[in-house]
PDB file of C-alpha atoms in Angstrom:
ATOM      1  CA  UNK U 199       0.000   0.000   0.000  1.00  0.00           C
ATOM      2  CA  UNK U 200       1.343   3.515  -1.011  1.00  0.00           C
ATOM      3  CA  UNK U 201       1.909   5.811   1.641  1.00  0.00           C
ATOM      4  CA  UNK U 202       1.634   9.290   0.421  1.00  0.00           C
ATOM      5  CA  UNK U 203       3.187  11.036   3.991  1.00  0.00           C
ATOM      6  CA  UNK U 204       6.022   8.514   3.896  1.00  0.00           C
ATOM      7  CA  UNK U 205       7.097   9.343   0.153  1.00  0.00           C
ATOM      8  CA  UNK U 206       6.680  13.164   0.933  1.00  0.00           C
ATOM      9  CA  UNK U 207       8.770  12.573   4.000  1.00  0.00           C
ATOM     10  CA  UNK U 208      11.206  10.894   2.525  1.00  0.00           C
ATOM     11  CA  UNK U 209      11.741  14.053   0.537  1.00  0.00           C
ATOM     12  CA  UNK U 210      11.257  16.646   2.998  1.00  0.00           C
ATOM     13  CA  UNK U 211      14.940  17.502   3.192  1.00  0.00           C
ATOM     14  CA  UNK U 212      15.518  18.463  -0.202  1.00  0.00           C
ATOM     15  CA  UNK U 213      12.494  20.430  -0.479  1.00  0.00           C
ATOM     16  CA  UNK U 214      13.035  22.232   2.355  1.00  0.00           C
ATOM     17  CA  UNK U 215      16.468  23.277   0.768  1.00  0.00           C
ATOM     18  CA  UNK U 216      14.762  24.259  -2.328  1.00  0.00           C
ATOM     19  CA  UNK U 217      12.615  26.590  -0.352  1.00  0.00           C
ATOM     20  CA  UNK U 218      15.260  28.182   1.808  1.00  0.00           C
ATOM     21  CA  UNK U 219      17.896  28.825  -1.050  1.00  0.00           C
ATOM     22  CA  UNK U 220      17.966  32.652  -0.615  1.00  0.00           C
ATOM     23  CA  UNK U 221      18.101  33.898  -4.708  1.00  0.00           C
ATOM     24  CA  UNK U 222      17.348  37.490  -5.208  1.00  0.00           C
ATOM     25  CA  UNK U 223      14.629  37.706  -7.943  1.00  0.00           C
ATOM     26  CA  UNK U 224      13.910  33.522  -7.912  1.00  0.00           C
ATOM     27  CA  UNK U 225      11.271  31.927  -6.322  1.00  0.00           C
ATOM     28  CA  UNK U 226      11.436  28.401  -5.084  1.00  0.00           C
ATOM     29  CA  UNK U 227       8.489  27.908  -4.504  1.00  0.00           C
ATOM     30  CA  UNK U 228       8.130  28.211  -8.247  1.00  0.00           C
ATOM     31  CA  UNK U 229      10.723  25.268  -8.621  1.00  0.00           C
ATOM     32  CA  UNK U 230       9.403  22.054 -10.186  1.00  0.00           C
ATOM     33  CA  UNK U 231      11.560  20.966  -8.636  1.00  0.00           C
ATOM     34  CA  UNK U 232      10.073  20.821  -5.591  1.00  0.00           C
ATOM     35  CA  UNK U 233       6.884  19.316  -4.369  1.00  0.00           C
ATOM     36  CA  UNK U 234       5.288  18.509  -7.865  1.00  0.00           C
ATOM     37  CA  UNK U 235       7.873  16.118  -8.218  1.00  0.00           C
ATOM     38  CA  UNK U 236       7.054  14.363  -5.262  1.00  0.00           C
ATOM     39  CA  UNK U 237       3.872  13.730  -6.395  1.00  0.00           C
ATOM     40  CA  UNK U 238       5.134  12.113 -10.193  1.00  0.00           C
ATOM     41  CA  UNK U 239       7.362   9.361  -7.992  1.00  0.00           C
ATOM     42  CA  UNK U 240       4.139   8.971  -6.270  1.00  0.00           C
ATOM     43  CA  UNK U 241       2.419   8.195  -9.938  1.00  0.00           C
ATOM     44  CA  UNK U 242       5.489   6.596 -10.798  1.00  0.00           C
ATOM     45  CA  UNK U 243       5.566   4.240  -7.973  1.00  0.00           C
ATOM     46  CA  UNK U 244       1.914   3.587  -8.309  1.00  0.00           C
ATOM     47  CA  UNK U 245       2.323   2.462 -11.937  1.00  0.00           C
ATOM     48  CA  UNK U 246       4.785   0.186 -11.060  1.00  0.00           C
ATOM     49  CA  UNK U 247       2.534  -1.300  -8.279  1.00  0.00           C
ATOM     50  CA  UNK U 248      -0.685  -1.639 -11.140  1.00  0.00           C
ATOM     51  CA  UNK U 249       1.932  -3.094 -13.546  1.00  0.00           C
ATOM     52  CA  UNK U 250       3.729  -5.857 -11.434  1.00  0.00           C
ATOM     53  CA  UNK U 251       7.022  -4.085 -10.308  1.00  0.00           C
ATOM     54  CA  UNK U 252      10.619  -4.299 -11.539  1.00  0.00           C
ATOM     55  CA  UNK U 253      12.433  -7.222 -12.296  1.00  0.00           C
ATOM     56  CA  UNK U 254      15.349  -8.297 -14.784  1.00  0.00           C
ATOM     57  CA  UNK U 255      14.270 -11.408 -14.858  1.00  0.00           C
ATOM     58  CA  UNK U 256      10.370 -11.048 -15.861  1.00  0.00           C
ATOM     59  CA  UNK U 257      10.394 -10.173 -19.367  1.00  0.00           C
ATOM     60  CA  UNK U 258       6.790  -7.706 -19.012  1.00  0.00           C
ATOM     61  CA  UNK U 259       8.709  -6.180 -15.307  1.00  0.00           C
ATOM     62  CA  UNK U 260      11.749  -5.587 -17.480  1.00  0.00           C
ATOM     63  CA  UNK U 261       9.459  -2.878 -19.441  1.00  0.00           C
ATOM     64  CA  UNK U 262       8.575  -0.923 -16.124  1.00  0.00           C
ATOM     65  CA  UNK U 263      12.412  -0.145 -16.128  1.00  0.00           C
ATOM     66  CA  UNK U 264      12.073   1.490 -19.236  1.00  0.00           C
ATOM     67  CA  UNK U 265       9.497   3.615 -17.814  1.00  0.00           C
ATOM     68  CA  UNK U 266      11.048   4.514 -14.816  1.00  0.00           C
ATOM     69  CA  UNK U 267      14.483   5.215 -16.586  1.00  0.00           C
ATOM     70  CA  UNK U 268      13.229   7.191 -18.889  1.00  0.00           C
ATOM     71  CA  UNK U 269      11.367   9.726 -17.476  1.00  0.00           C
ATOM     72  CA  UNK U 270      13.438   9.515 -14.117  1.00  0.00           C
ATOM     73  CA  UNK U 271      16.814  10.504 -16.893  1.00  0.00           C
ATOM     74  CA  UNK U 272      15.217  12.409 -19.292  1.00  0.00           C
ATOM     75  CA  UNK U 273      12.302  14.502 -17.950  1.00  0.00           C
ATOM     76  CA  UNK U 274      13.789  14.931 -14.346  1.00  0.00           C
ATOM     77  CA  UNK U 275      17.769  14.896 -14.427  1.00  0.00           C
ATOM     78  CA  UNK U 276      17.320  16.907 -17.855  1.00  0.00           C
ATOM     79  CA  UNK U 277      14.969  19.485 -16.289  1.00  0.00           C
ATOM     80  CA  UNK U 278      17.105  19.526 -13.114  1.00  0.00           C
ATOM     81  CA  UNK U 279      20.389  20.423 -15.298  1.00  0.00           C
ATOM     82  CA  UNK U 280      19.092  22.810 -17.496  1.00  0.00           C
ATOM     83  CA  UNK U 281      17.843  24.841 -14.315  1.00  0.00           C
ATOM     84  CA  UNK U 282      21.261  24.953 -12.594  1.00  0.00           C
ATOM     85  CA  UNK U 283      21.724  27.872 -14.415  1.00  0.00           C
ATOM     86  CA  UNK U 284      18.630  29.675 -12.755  1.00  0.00           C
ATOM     87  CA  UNK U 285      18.883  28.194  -9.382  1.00  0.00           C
ATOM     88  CA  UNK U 286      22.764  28.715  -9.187  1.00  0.00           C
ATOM     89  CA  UNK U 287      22.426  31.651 -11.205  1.00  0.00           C
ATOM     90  CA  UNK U 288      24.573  34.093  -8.867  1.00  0.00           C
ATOM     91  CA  UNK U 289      27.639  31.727  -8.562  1.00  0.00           C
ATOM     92  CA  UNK U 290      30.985  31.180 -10.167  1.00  0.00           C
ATOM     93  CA  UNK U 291      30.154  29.691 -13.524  1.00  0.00           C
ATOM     94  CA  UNK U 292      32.676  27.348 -13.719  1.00  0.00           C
ATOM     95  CA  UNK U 293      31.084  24.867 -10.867  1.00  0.00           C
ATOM     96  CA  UNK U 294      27.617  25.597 -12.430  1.00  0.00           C
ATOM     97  CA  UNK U 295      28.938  24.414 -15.669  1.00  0.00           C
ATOM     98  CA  UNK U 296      30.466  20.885 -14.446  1.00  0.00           C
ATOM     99  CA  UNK U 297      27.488  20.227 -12.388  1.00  0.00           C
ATOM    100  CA  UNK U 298      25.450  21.032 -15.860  1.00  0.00           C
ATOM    101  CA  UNK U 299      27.212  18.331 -17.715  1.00  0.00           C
ATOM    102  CA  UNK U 300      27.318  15.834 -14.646  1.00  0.00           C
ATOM    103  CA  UNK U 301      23.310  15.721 -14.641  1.00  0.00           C
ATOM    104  CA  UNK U 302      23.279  15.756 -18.199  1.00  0.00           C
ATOM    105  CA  UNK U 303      25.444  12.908 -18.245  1.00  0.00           C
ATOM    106  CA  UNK U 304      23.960  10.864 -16.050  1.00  0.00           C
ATOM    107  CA  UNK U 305      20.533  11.570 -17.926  1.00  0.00           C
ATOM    108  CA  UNK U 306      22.009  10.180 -21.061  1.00  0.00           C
ATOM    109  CA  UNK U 307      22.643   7.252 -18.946  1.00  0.00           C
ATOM    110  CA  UNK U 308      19.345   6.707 -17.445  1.00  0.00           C
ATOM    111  CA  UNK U 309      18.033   6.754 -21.079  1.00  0.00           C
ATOM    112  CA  UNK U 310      20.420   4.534 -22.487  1.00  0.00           C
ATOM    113  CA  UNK U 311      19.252   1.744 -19.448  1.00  0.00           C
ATOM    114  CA  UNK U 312      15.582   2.600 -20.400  1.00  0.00           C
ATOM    115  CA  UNK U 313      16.151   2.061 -24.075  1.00  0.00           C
ATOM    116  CA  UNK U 314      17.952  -1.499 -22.968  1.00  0.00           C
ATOM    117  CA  UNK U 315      14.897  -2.412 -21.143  1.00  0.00           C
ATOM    118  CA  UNK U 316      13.027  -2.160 -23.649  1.00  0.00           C
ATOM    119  CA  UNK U 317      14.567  -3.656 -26.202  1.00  0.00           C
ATOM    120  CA  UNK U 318      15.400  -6.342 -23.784  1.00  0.00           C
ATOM    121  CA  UNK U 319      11.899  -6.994 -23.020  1.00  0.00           C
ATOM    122  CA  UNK U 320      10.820  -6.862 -26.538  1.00  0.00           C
ATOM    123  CA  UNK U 321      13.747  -9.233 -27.499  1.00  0.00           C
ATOM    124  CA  UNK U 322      12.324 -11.546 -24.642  1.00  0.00           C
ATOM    125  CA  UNK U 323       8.887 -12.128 -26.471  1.00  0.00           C
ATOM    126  CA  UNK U 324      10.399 -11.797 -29.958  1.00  0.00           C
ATOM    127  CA  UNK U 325       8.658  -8.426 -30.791  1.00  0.00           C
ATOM    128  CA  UNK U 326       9.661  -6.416 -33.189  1.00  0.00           C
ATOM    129  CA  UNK U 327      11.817  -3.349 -32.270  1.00  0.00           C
ATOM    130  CA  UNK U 328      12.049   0.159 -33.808  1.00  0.00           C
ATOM    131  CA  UNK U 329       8.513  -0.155 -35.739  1.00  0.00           C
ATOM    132  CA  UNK U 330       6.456   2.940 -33.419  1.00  0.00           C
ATOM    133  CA  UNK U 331       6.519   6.448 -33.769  1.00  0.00           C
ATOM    134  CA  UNK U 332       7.555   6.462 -30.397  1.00  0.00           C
ATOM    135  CA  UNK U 333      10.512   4.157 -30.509  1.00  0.00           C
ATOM    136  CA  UNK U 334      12.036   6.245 -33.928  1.00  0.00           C
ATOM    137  CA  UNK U 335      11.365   9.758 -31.719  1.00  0.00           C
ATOM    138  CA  UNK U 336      13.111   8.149 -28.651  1.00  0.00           C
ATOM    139  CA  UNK U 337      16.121   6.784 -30.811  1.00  0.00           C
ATOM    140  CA  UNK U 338      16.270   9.860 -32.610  1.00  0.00           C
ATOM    141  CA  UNK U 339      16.536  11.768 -29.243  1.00  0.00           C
ATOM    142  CA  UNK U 340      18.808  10.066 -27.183  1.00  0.00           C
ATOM    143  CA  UNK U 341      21.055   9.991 -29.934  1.00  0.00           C
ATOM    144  CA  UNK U 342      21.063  13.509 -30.397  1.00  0.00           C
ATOM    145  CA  UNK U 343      21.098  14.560 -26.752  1.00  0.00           C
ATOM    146  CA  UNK U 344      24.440  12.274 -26.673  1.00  0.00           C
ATOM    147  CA  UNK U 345      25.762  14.675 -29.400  1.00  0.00           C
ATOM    148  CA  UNK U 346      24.297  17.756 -27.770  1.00  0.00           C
ATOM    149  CA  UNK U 347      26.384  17.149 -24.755  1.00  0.00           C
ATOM    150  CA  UNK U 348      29.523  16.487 -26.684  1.00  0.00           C
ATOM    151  CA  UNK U 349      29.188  19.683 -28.115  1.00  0.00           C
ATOM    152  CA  UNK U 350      28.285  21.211 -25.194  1.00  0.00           C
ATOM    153  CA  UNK U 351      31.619  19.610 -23.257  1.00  0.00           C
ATOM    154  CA  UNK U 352      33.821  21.014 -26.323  1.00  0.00           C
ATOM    155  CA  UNK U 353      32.712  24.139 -26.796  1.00  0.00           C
ATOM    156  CA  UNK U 354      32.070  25.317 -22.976  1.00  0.00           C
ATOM    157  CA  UNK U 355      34.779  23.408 -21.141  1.00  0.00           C
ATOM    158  CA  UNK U 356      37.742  22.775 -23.589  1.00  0.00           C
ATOM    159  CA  UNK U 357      39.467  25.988 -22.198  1.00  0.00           C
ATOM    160  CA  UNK U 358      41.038  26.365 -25.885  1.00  0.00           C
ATOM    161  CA  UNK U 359      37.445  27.263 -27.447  1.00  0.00           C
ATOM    162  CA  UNK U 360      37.751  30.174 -28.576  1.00  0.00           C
ATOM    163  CA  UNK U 361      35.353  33.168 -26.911  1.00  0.00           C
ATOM    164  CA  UNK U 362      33.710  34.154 -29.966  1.00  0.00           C
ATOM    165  CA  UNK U 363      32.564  30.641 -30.654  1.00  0.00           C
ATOM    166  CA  UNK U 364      31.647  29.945 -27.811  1.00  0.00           C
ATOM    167  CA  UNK U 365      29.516  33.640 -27.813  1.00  0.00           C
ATOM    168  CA  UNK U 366      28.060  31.907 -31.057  1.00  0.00           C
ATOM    169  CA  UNK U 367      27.501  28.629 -29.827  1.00  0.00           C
ATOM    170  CA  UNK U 368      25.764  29.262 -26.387  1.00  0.00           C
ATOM    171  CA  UNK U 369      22.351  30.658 -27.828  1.00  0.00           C
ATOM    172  CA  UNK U 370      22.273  27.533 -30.816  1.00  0.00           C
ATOM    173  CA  UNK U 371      22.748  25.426 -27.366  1.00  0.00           C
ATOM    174  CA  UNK U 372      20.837  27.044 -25.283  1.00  0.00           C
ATOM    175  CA  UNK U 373      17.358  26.889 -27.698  1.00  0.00           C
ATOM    176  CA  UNK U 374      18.228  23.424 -29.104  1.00  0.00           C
ATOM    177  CA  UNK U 375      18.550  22.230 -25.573  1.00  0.00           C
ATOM    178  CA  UNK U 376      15.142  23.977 -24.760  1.00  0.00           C
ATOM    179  CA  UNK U 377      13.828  22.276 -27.885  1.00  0.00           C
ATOM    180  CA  UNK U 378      14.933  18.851 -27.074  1.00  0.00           C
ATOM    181  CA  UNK U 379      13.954  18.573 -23.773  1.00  0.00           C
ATOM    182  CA  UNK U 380      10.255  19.813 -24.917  1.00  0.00           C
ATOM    183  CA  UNK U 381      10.705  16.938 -27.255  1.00  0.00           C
ATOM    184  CA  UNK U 382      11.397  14.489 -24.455  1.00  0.00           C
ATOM    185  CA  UNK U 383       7.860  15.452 -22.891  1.00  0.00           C
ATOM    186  CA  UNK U 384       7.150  14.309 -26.044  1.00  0.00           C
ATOM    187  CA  UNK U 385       8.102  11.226 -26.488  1.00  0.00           C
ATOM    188  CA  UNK U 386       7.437  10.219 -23.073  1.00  0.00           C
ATOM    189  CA  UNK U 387       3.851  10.823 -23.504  1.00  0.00           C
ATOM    190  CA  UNK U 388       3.766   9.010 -27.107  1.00  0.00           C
ATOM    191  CA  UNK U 389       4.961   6.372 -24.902  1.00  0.00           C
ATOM    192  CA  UNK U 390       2.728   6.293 -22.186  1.00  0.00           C
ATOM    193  CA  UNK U 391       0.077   6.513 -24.835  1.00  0.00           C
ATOM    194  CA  UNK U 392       1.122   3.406 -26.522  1.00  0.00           C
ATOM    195  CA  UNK U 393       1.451   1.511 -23.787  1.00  0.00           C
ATOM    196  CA  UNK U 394      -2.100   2.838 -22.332  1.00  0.00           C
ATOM    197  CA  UNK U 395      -3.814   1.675 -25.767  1.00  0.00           C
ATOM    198  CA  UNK U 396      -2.098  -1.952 -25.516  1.00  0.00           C
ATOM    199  CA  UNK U 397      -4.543  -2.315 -22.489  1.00  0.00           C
ATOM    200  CA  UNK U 398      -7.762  -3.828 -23.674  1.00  0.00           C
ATOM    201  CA  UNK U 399      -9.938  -1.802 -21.052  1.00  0.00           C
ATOM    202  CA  UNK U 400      -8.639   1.427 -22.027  1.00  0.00           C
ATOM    203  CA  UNK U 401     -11.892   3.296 -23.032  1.00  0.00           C
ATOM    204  CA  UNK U 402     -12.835   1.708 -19.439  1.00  0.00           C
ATOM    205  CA  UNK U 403     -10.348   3.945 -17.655  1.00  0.00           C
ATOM    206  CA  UNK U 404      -9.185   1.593 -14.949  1.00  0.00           C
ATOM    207  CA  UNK U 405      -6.480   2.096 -12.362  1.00  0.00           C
ATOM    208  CA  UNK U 406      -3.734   1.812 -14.146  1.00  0.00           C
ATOM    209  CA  UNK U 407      -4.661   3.892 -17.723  1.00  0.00           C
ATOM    210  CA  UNK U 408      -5.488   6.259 -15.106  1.00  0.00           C
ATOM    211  CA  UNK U 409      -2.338   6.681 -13.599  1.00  0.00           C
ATOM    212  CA  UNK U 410      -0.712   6.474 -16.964  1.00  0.00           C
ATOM    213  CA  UNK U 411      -2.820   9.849 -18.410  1.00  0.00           C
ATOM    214  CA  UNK U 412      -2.106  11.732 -14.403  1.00  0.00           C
ATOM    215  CA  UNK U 413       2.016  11.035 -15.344  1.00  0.00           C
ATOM    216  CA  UNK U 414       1.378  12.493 -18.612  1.00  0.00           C
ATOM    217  CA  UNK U 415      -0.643  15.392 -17.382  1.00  0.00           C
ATOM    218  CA  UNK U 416       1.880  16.392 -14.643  1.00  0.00           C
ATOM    219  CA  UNK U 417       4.622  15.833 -17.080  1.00  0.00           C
ATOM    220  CA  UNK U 418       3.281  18.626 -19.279  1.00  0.00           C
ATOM    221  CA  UNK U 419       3.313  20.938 -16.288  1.00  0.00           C
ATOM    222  CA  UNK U 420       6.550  19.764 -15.211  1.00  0.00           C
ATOM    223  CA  UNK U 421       7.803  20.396 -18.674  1.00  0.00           C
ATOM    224  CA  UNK U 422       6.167  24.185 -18.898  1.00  0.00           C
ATOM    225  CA  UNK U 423       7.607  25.000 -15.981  1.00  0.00           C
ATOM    226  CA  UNK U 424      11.200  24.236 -16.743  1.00  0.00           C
ATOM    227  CA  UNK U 425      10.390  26.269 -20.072  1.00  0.00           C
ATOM    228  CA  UNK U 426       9.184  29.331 -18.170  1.00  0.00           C
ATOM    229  CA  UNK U 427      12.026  29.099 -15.594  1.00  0.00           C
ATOM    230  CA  UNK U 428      14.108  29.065 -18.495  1.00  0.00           C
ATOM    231  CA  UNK U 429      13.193  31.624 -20.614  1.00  0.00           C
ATOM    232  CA  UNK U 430      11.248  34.419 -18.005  1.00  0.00           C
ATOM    233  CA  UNK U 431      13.643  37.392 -18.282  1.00  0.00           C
ATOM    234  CA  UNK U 432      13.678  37.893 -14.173  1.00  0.00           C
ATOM    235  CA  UNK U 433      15.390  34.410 -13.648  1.00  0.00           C
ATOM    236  CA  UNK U 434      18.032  34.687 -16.001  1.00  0.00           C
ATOM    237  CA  UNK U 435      21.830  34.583 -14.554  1.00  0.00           C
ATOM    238  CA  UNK U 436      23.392  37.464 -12.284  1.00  0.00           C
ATOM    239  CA  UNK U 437      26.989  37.677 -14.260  1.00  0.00           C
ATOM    240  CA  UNK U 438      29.309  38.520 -11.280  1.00  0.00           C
ATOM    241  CA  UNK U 439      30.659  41.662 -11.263  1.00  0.00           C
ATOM    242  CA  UNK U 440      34.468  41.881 -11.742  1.00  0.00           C
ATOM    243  CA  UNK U 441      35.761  43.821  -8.081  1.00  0.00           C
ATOM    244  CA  UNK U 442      37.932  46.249 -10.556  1.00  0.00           C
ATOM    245  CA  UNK U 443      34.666  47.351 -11.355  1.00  0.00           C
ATOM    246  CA  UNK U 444      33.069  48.147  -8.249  1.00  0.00           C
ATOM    247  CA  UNK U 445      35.807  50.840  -7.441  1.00  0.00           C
ATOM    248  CA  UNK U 446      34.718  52.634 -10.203  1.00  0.00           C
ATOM    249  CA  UNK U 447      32.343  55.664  -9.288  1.00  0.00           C
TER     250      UNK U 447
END
């Protein structure tokens, strides 16, 4: 039985340091985050429960993986990365850059395990692979977010880059990135979708589709949000001033 308290709990920490970072002009509160992503692992964990659970062994468990992989890598640690800039957005650059391409990282990763699962558990019943809209999207993205963050590693922290390309580079990243991750919402709905209408009872709405269309939903508002944090003018980053420059009257 899911225990609502308990997972919020569990998480209490964390949001509580979300809503005491002190950030002139950004408001936590407005984080997603925050508490709105304590309620998708409490959707998350729910599907799992309606869908039999994880397992490496279990061939149909195997595809729950995929799921929670997917959206854990690239809605979450994606989101989470491309807001370092906003939450951090007063400190030394260089820090806020590494972490940037640590989360992104490790997003690629968690997609690359989901896309295993999946083709694991397909390869398990001998069905096809690649044949969906939603498997070509996904393939097509992860691939491309692989190169995005090679080009992001060479042209942000090779120090030999020069300036000016990287002054030419950083708004192609910065809206390609934007674009991307909307396209992960994407594809993770397509997904949920698919596997929603491989249910028999779906016009019945049971449990389960349920939950499926409640993670889409929030992930649409989870997605918005990022967007808006990204691109509303008051949460942009606070360039530090060089101290040769304060002296100056």
């Amino acid at each position: 039985m899911l225990d609502m308290k308990s997972l919020l709990r569990s998480n209490k920490p964390y949001i509580n340091h979300m809503l005491n970072l002190q950030m002139d002009g950004y408001n936590p509160v407005e984080s997603p985050s925050g508490s709105p992503k304590s309620f998708i692992y409490l959707v998350i964990a729910s599907q799992a429960k309606f869908w039999g659970g994880f397992s490496w062994t279990e061939p149909r468990q195997i595809f729950n993986y995929h799921v929670l992989f997917s959206v854990l890598g690239l809605v979450f640690l994606y989101g989470d990365s491309i807001l370092v800039f906003r939450v951090f957005r007063s400190y030394r650059k260089l820090p806020v850059k590494i972490l940037h391409a640590v989360l992104h990282i490790l997003a690629f990763l968690f997609g690359v395990l989901g896309i295993k699962a999946a083709f694991d558990m397909h390869n398990a019943l001998s069905i096809p692979n690649l044949y969906s809209l939603h498997s070509w999207l996904g393939i097509t993205a992860i691939v491309v977010f692989g190169l995005q963050w090679v080009g992001g590693l060479i042209g942000f922290l090779v120090p030999q880059t020069p300036q000016i390309a990287r002054s030419k580079l950083l708004p192609i990243h910065v809206t390609f990135g934007s674009f991307l991750y909307l396209l992960m919402i994407g594809v993770c709905i397509s997904g949920i979708t698919e596997k929603n209408f491989f249910s028999k009872n779906y016009s019945v709405l049971n449990a389960r589709e349920l939950i499926g269309n409640l993670i889409g939903v929030v992930l649409v508002i989870f997605g918005g949000l990022i967007f808006y944090l990204t691109h509303h003018p008051n949460y942009r980053r606070i360039e530090p001033v060089p101290p040769e420059c304060t002296l100056q009257k």
